[in-house]
PDB file of C-alpha atoms in Angstrom:
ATOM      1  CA  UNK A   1     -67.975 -18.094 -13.019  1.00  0.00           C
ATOM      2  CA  UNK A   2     -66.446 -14.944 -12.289  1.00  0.00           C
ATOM      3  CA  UNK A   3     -64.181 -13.442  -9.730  1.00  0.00           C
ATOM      4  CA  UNK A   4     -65.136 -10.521  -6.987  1.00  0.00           C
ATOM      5  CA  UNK A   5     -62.810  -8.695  -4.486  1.00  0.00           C
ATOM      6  CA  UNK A   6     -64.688  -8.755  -1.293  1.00  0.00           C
ATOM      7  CA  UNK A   7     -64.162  -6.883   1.987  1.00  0.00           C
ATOM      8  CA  UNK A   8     -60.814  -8.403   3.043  1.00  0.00           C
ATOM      9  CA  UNK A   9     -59.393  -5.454   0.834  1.00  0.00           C
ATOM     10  CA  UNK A  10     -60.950  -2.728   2.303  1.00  0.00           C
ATOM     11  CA  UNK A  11     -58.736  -0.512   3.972  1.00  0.00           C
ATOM     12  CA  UNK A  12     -55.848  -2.090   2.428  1.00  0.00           C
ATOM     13  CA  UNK A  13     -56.107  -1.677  -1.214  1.00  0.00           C
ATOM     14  CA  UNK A  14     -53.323  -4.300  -2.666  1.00  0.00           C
ATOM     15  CA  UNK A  15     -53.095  -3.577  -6.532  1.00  0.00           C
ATOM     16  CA  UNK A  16     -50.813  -6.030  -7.123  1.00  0.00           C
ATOM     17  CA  UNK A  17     -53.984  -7.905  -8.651  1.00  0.00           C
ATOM     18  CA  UNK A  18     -54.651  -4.640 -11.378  1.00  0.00           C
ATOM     19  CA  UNK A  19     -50.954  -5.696 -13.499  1.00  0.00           C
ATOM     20  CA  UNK A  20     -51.643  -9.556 -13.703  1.00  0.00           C
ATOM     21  CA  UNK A  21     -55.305  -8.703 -15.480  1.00  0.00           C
ATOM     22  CA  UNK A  22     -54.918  -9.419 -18.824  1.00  0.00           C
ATOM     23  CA  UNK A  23     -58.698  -7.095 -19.851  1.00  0.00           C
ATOM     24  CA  UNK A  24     -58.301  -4.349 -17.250  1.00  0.00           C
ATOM     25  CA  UNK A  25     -61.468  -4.916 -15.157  1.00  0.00           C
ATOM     26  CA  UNK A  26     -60.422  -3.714 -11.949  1.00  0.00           C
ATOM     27  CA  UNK A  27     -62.416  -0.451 -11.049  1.00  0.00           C
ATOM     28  CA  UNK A  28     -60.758   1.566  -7.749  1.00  0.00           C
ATOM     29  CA  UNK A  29     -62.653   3.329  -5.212  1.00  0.00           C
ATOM     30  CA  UNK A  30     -61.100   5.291  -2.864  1.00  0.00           C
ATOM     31  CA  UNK A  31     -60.454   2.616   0.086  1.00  0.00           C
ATOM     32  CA  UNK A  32     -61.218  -0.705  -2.164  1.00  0.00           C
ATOM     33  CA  UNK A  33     -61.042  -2.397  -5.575  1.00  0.00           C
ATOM     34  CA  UNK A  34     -63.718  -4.192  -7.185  1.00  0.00           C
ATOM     35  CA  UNK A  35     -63.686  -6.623 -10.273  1.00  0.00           C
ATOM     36  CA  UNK A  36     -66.787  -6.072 -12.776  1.00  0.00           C
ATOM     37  CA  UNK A  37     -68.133  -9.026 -13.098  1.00  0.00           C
ATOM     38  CA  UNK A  38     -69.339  -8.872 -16.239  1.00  0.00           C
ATOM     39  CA  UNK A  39     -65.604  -8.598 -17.677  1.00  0.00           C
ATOM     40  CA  UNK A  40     -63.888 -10.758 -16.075  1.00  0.00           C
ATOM     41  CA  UNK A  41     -62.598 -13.662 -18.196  1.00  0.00           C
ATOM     42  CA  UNK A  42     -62.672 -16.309 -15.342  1.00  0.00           C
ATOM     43  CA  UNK A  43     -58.945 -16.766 -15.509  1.00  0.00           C
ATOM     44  CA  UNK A  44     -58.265 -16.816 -11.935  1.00  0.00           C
ATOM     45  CA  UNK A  45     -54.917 -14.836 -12.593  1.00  0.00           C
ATOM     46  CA  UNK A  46     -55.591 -12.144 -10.112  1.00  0.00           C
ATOM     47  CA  UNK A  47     -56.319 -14.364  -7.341  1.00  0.00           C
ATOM     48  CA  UNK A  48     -53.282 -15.914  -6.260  1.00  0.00           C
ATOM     49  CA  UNK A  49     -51.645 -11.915  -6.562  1.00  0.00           C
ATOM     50  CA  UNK A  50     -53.795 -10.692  -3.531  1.00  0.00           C
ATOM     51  CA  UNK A  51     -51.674 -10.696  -0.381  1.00  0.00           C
ATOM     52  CA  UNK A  52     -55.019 -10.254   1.621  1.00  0.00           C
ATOM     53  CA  UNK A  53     -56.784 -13.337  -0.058  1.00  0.00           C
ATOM     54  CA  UNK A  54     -59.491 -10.762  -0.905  1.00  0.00           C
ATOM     55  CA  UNK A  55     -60.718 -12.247  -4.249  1.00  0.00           C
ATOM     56  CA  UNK A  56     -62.663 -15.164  -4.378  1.00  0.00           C
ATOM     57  CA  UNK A  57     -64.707 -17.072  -7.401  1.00  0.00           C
ATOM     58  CA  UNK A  58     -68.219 -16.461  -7.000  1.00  0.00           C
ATOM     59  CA  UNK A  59     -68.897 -20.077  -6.762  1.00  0.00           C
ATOM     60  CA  UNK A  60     -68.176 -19.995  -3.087  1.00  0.00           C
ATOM     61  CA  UNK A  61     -70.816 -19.939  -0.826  1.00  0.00           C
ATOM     62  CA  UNK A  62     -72.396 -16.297  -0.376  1.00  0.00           C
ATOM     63  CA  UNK A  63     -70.795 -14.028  -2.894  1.00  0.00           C
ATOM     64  CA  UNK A  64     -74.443 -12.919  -4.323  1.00  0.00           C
ATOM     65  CA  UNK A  65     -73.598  -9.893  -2.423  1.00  0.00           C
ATOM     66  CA  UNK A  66     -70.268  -9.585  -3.782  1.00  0.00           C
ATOM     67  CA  UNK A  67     -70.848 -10.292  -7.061  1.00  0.00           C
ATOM     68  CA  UNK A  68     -74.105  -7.268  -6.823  1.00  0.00           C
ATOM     69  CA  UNK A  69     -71.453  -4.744  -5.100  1.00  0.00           C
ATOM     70  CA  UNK A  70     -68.566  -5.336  -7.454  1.00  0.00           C
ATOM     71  CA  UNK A  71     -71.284  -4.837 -10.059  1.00  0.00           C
ATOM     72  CA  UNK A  72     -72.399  -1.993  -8.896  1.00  0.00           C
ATOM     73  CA  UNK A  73     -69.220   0.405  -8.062  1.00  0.00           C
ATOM     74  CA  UNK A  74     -67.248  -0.958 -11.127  1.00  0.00           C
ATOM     75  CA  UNK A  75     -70.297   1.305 -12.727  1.00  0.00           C
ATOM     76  CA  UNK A  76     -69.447   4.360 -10.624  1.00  0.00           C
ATOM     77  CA  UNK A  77     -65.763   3.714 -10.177  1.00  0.00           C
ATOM     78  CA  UNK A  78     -62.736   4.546 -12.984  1.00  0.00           C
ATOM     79  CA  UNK A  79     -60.843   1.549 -14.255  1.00  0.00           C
ATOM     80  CA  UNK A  80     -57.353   0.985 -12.500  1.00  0.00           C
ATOM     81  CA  UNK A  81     -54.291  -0.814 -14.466  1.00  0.00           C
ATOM     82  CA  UNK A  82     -51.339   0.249 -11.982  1.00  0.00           C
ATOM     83  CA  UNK A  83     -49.978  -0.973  -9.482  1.00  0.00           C
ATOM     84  CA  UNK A  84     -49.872   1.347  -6.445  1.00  0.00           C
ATOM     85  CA  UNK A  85     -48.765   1.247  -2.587  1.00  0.00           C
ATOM     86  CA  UNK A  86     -51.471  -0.350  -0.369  1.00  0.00           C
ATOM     87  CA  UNK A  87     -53.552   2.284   1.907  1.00  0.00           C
ATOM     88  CA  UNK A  88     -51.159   3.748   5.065  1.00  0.00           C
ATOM     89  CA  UNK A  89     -52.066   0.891   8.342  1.00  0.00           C
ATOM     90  CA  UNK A  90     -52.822  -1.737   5.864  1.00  0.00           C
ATOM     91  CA  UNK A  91     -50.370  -3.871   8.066  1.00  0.00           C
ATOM     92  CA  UNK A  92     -53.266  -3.743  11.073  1.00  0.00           C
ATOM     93  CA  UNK A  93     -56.593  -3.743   8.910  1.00  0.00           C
ATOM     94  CA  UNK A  94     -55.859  -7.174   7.118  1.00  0.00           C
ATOM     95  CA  UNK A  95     -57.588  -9.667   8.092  1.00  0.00           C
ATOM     96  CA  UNK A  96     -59.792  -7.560  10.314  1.00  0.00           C
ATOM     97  CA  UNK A  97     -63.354  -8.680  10.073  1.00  0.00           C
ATOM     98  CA  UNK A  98     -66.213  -6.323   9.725  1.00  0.00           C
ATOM     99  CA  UNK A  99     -64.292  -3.960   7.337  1.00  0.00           C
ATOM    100  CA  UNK A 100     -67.185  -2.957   5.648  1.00  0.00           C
ATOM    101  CA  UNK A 101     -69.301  -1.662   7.844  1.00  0.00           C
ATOM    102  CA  UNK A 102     -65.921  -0.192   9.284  1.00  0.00           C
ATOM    103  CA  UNK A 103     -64.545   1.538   6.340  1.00  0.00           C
ATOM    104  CA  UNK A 104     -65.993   1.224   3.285  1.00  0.00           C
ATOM    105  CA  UNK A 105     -66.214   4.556   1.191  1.00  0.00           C
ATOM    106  CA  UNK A 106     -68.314   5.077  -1.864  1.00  0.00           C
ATOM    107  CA  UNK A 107     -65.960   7.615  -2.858  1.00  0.00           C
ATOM    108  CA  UNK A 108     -64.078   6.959  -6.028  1.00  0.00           C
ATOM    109  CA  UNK A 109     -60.403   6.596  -6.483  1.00  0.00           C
ATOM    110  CA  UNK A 110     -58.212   8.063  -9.135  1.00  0.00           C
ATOM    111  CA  UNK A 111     -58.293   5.292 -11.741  1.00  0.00           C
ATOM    112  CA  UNK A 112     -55.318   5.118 -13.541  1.00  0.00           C
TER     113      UNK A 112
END
């Protein structure tokens, strides 16, 4: 098992998650986080962190796709260990559905 930050963080960009992970394997893009799932440790620490309730186990019905995006832009992305202020109008985008097709950038973040 491993655990994938899917679309509920999109536009918001919590990193409250990024402190609590104890082998840094959060990678930032510029709008989103994602958890490489080949890191993670299964510990399920970062989880209960997310105010958006954006990462789930991959044992829950359809996160294939999440577990194949987080995959591919922690490859792309720079590792992120701080914790920063969410994205401005985070208060209206969570919980919105269809954020990815919405929002999503492939542009990285600054890491850090």
């Amino acid at each position: 098992m491993t655990y994938v930050v899917t679309d509920n963080c999109i536009a918001c960009k919590y990193t409250d998650c990024v402190e609590v992970c104890p082998v840094d394997c959060f990678y930032e893009g510029e709008n989103t986080l994602v958890i490489h799932p080949d890191e993670c440790i299964d510990c399920g620490v970062c989880e209960p962190e997310c105010p958006a309730d954006a990462i789930r186990p991959d044992t829950e019905p359809d996160m294939d796709k999440w577990v194949t995006f987080n995959r591919k832009y922690a490859l792309l992305w720079p590792v992120i260990t701080t914790k920063r202020d969410p994205l401005p109008g985070y208060e209206e985008r969570d919980g919105e559905t269809g954020k990815l097709e919405k929002y999503f950038s492939e542009a990285p973040g600054e890491g850090g």
